[in-house]
Structure formats: C-alpha cells, structure tokens
mmCIF file of C-alpha atoms in Angstrom:
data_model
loop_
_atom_site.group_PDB
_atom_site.id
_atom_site.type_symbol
_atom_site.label_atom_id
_atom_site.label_comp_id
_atom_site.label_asym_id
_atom_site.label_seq_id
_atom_site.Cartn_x
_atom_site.Cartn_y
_atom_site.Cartn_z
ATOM 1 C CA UNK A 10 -11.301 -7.049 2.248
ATOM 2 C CA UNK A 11 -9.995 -7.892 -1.508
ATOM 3 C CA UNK A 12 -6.988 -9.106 -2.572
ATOM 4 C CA UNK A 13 -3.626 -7.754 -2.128
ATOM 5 C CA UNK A 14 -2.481 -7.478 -5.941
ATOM 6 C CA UNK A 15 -4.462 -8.515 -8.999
ATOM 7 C CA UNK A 16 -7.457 -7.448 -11.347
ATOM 8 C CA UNK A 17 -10.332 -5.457 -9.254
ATOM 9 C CA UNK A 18 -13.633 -4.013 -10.467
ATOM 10 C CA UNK A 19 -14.658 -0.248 -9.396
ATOM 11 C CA UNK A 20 -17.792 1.170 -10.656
ATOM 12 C CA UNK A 21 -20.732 3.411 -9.848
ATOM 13 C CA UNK A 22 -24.514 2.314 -9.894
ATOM 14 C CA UNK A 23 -27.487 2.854 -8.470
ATOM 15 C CA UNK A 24 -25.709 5.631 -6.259
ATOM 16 C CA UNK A 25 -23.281 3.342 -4.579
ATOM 17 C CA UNK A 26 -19.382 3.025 -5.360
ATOM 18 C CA UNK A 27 -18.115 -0.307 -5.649
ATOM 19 C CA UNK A 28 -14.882 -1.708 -5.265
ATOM 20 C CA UNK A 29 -14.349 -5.111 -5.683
ATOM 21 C CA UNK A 30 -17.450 -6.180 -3.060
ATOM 22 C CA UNK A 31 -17.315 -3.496 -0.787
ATOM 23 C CA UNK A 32 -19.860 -0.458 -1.439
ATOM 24 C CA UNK A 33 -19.793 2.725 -0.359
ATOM 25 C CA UNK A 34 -22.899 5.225 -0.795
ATOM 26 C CA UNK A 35 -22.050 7.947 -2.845
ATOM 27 C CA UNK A 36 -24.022 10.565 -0.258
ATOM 28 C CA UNK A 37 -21.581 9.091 2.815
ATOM 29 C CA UNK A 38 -18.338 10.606 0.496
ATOM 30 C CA UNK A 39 -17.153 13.312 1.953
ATOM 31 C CA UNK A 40 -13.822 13.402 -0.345
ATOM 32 C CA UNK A 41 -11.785 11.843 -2.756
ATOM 33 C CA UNK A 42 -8.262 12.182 -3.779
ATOM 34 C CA UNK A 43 -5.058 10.510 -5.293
ATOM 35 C CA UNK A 44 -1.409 10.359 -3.492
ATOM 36 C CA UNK A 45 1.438 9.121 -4.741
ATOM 37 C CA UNK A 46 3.166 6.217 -2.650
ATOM 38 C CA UNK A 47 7.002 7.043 -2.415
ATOM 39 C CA UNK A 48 9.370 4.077 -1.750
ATOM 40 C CA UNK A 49 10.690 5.266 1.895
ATOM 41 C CA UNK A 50 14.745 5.721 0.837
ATOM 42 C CA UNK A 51 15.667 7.427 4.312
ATOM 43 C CA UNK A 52 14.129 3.853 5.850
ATOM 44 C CA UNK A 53 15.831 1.563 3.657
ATOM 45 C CA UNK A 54 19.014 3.241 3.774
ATOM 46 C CA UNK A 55 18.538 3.258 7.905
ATOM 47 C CA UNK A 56 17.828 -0.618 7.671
ATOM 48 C CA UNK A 57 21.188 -1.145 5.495
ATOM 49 C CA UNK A 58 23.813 0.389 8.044
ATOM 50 C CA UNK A 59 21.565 -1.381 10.629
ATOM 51 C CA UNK A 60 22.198 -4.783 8.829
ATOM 52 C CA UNK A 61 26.283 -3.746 8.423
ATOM 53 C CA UNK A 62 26.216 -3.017 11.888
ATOM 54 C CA UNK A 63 24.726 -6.332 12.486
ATOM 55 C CA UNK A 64 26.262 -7.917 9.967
ATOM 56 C CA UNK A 65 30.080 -6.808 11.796
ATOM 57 C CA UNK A 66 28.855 -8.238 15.173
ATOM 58 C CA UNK A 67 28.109 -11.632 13.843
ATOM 59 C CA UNK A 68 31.574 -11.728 11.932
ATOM 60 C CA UNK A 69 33.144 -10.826 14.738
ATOM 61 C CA UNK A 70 31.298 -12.867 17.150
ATOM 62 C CA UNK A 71 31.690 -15.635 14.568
ATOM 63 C CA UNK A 72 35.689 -14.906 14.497
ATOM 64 C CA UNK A 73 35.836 -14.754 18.442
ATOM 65 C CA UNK A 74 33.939 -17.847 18.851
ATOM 66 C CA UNK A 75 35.851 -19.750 15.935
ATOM 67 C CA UNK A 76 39.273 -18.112 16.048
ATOM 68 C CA UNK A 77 39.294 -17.615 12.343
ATOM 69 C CA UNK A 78 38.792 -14.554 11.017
ATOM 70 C CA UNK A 79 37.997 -15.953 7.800
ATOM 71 C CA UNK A 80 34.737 -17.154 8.814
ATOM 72 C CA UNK A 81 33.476 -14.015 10.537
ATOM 73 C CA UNK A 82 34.827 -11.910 7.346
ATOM 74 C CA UNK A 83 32.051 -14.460 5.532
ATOM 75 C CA UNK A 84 29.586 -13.760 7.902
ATOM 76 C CA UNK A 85 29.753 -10.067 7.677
ATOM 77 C CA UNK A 86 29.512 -10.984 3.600
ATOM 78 C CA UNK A 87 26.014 -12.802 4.290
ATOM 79 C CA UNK A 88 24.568 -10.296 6.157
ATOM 80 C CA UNK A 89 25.988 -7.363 4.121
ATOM 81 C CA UNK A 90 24.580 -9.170 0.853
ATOM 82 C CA UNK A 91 21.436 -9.581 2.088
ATOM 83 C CA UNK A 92 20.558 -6.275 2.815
ATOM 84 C CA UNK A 93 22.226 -4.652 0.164
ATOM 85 C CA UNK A 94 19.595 -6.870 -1.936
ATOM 86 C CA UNK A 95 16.948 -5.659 0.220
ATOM 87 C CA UNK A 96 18.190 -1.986 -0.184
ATOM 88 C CA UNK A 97 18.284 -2.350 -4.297
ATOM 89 C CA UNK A 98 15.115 -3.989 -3.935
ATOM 90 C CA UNK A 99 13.473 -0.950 -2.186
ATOM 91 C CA UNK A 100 15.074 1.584 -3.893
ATOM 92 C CA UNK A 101 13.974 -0.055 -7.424
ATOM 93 C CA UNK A 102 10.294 0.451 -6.585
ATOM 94 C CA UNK A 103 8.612 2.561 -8.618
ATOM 95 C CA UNK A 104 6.005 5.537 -7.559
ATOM 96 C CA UNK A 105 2.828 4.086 -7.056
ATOM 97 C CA UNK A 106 -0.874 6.064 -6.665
ATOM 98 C CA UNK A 107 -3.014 5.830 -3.726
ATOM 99 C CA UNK A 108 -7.154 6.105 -4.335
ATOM 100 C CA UNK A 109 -8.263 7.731 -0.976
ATOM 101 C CA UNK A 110 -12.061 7.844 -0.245
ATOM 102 C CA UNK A 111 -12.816 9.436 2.977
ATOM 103 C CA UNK A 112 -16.487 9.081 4.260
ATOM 104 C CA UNK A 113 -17.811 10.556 7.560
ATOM 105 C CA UNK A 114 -15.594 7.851 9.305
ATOM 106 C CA UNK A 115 -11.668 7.636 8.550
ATOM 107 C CA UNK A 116 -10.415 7.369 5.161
ATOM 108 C CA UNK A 117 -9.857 3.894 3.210
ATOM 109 C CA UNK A 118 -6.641 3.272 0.539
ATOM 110 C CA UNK A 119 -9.188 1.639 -2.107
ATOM 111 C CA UNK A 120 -6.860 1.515 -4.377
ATOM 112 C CA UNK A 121 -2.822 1.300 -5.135
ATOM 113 C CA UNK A 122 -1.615 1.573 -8.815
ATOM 114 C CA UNK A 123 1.261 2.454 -11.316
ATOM 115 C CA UNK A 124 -0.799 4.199 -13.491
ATOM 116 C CA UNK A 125 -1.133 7.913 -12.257
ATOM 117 C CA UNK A 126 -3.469 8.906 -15.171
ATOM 118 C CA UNK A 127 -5.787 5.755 -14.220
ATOM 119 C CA UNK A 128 -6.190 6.800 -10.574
ATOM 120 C CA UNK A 129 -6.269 10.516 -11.170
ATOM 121 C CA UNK A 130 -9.424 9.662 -13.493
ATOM 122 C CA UNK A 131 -10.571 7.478 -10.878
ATOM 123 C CA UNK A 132 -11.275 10.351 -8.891
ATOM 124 C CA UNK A 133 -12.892 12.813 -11.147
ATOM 125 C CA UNK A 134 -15.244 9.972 -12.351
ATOM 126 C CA UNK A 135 -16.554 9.718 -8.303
ATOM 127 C CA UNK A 136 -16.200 13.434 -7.880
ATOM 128 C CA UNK A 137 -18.529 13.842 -10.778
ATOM 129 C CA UNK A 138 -21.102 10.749 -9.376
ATOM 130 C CA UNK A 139 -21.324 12.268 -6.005
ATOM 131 C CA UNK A 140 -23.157 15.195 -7.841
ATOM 132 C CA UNK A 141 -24.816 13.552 -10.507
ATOM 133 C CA UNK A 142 -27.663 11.151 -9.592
ATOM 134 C CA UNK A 143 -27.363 9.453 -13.261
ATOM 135 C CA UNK A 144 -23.982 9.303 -13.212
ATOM 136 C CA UNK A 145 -22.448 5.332 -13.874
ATOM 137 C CA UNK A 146 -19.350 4.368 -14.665
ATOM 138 C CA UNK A 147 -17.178 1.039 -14.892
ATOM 139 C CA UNK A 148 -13.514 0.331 -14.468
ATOM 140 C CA UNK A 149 -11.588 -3.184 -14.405
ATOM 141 C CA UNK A 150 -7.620 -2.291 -13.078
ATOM 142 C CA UNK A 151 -4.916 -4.019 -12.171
ATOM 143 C CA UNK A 152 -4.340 -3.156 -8.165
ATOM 144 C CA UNK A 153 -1.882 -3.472 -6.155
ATOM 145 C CA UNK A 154 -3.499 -2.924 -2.850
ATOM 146 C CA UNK A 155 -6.859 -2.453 -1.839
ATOM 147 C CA UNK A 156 -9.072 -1.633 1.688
ATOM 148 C CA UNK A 157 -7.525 -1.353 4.952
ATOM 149 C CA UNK A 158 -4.842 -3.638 6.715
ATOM 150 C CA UNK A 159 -6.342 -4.697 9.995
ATOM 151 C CA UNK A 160 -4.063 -5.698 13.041
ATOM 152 C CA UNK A 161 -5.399 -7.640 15.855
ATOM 153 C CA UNK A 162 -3.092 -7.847 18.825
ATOM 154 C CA UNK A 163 -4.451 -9.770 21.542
ATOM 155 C CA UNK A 164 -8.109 -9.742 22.558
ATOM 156 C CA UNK A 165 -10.671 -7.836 20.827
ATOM 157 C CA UNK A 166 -9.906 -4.095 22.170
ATOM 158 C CA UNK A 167 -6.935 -4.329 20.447
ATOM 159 C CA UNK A 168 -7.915 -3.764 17.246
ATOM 160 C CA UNK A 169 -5.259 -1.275 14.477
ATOM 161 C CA UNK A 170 -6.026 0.185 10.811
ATOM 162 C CA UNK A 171 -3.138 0.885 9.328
#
C-alpha cells in the first residue's frame, strides 16, 4: 500500500485507475462514491470519563500507598491532563472525505482528504471513465490516507481489513 499522509498521484489511462501504484481496471468498478469522515465525539468523550475514572484510582491508590493526599491529588492531575489533551485533540479534527471504490470484491478507502470539492470531483471524473473508453484524466493531491489497513494476528488465517 502507499503512504499514510503526503502527495499521491490518481489518474486514468489506458482504461485502468491508478492510485499511487496500485491499478484498478476501470471494467472491475462496480461503484464509486465520497463519505465524509466524522471525528467520533461520543468515543472521545467515552475515553475522557474513562481516563478520570482512571485517573481517581491512581490518585487514590497513590494517596493510600503514600499517605499524602497531595500526591494522589497530582496524580489524578496527570491523568486528567492527558486526556483532556487527547479529548481537545479529537474534537479539533476537522471533517475529512473518504474516496470509496468498490469493485466486485469489497470496497477500498483510496483516498482521505480535506478538500470535499477535490474528492467529490474525484468521483465524477471515474464515474465518467468507466463509460468512456477515451476518457484520461490526472490528479496530484495531498492525502491523508490511502488503501486498506491490514492486521495480521497470529499465523496466516488470521488475516483483518479494516
């Protein structure tokens, strides 16, 4: 697969879709579309109180152990800071726009960008190859995310696309 975030080349020619190194035949497209890609609030708001609730364990475990309270009150500080950082952090993110090309097999994120417009023309610029035989076309974006994210857990039959 391509890199994670940086510049990536997508064009059509010679009836093939390319993206980055990868090509897909046009005739094997069964659909394309854009999504957007939501930061998840309702998970980073979850994983906050989590970290609180961790965060007052360890100060009070800290406390217990030390018998000051002053240094489990820090603790709980720490902790708290820390994933209220992680909580601004996520909640900061902006709406980004997912590429989806689904071929007779599952579909494949291609592409993740900012720029709505970008994507959106993305996918009438395939829509329109996938009918036209002369069609060609040539993009360089920046991407944030591109191809599948393989897990391997264990041996071989263990194999996850996320």
């Amino acid at each position: 697969m391509a890199n994670r975030r940086g510049v990536i080349e997508i064009a059509v020619r010679e009836r093939f879709l390319w993206v980055g190194e990868e090509a897909y035949p046009l005739h094997n497209i069964a659909r394309v579309w854009s999504t957007p890609v939501r930061p998840d609030v309702r998970r980073a708001l979850g994983r906050f109180l989590a970290t609180c609730a961790f965060g007052v364990l360890v100060g009070m475990a800290g406390a217990y152990l030390s018998g000051m309270s002053a240094m489990g009150g820090a603790l709980f500080l720490i902790v708290a800071f820390v994933g209220l950082l992680v909580l601004i952090i996520t909640l900061a993110r902006r709406t980004r726009y997912g590429l989806i090309v689904e071929t007779t097999g599952p579909p494949y994120a291609l592409i993740v960008s900012r720029d709505e417009a970008q994507v959106g023309g993305l996918v009438k610029q395939i829509a329109h190859a996938i009918n036209n035989p002369q069609a060609e076309f040539h993009y360089v974006i920046e991407n944030l995310h591109f191809g599948d994210n393989i897990t391997q857990i264990g041996d071989r039959n263990s194999v996850h696309k996320r």
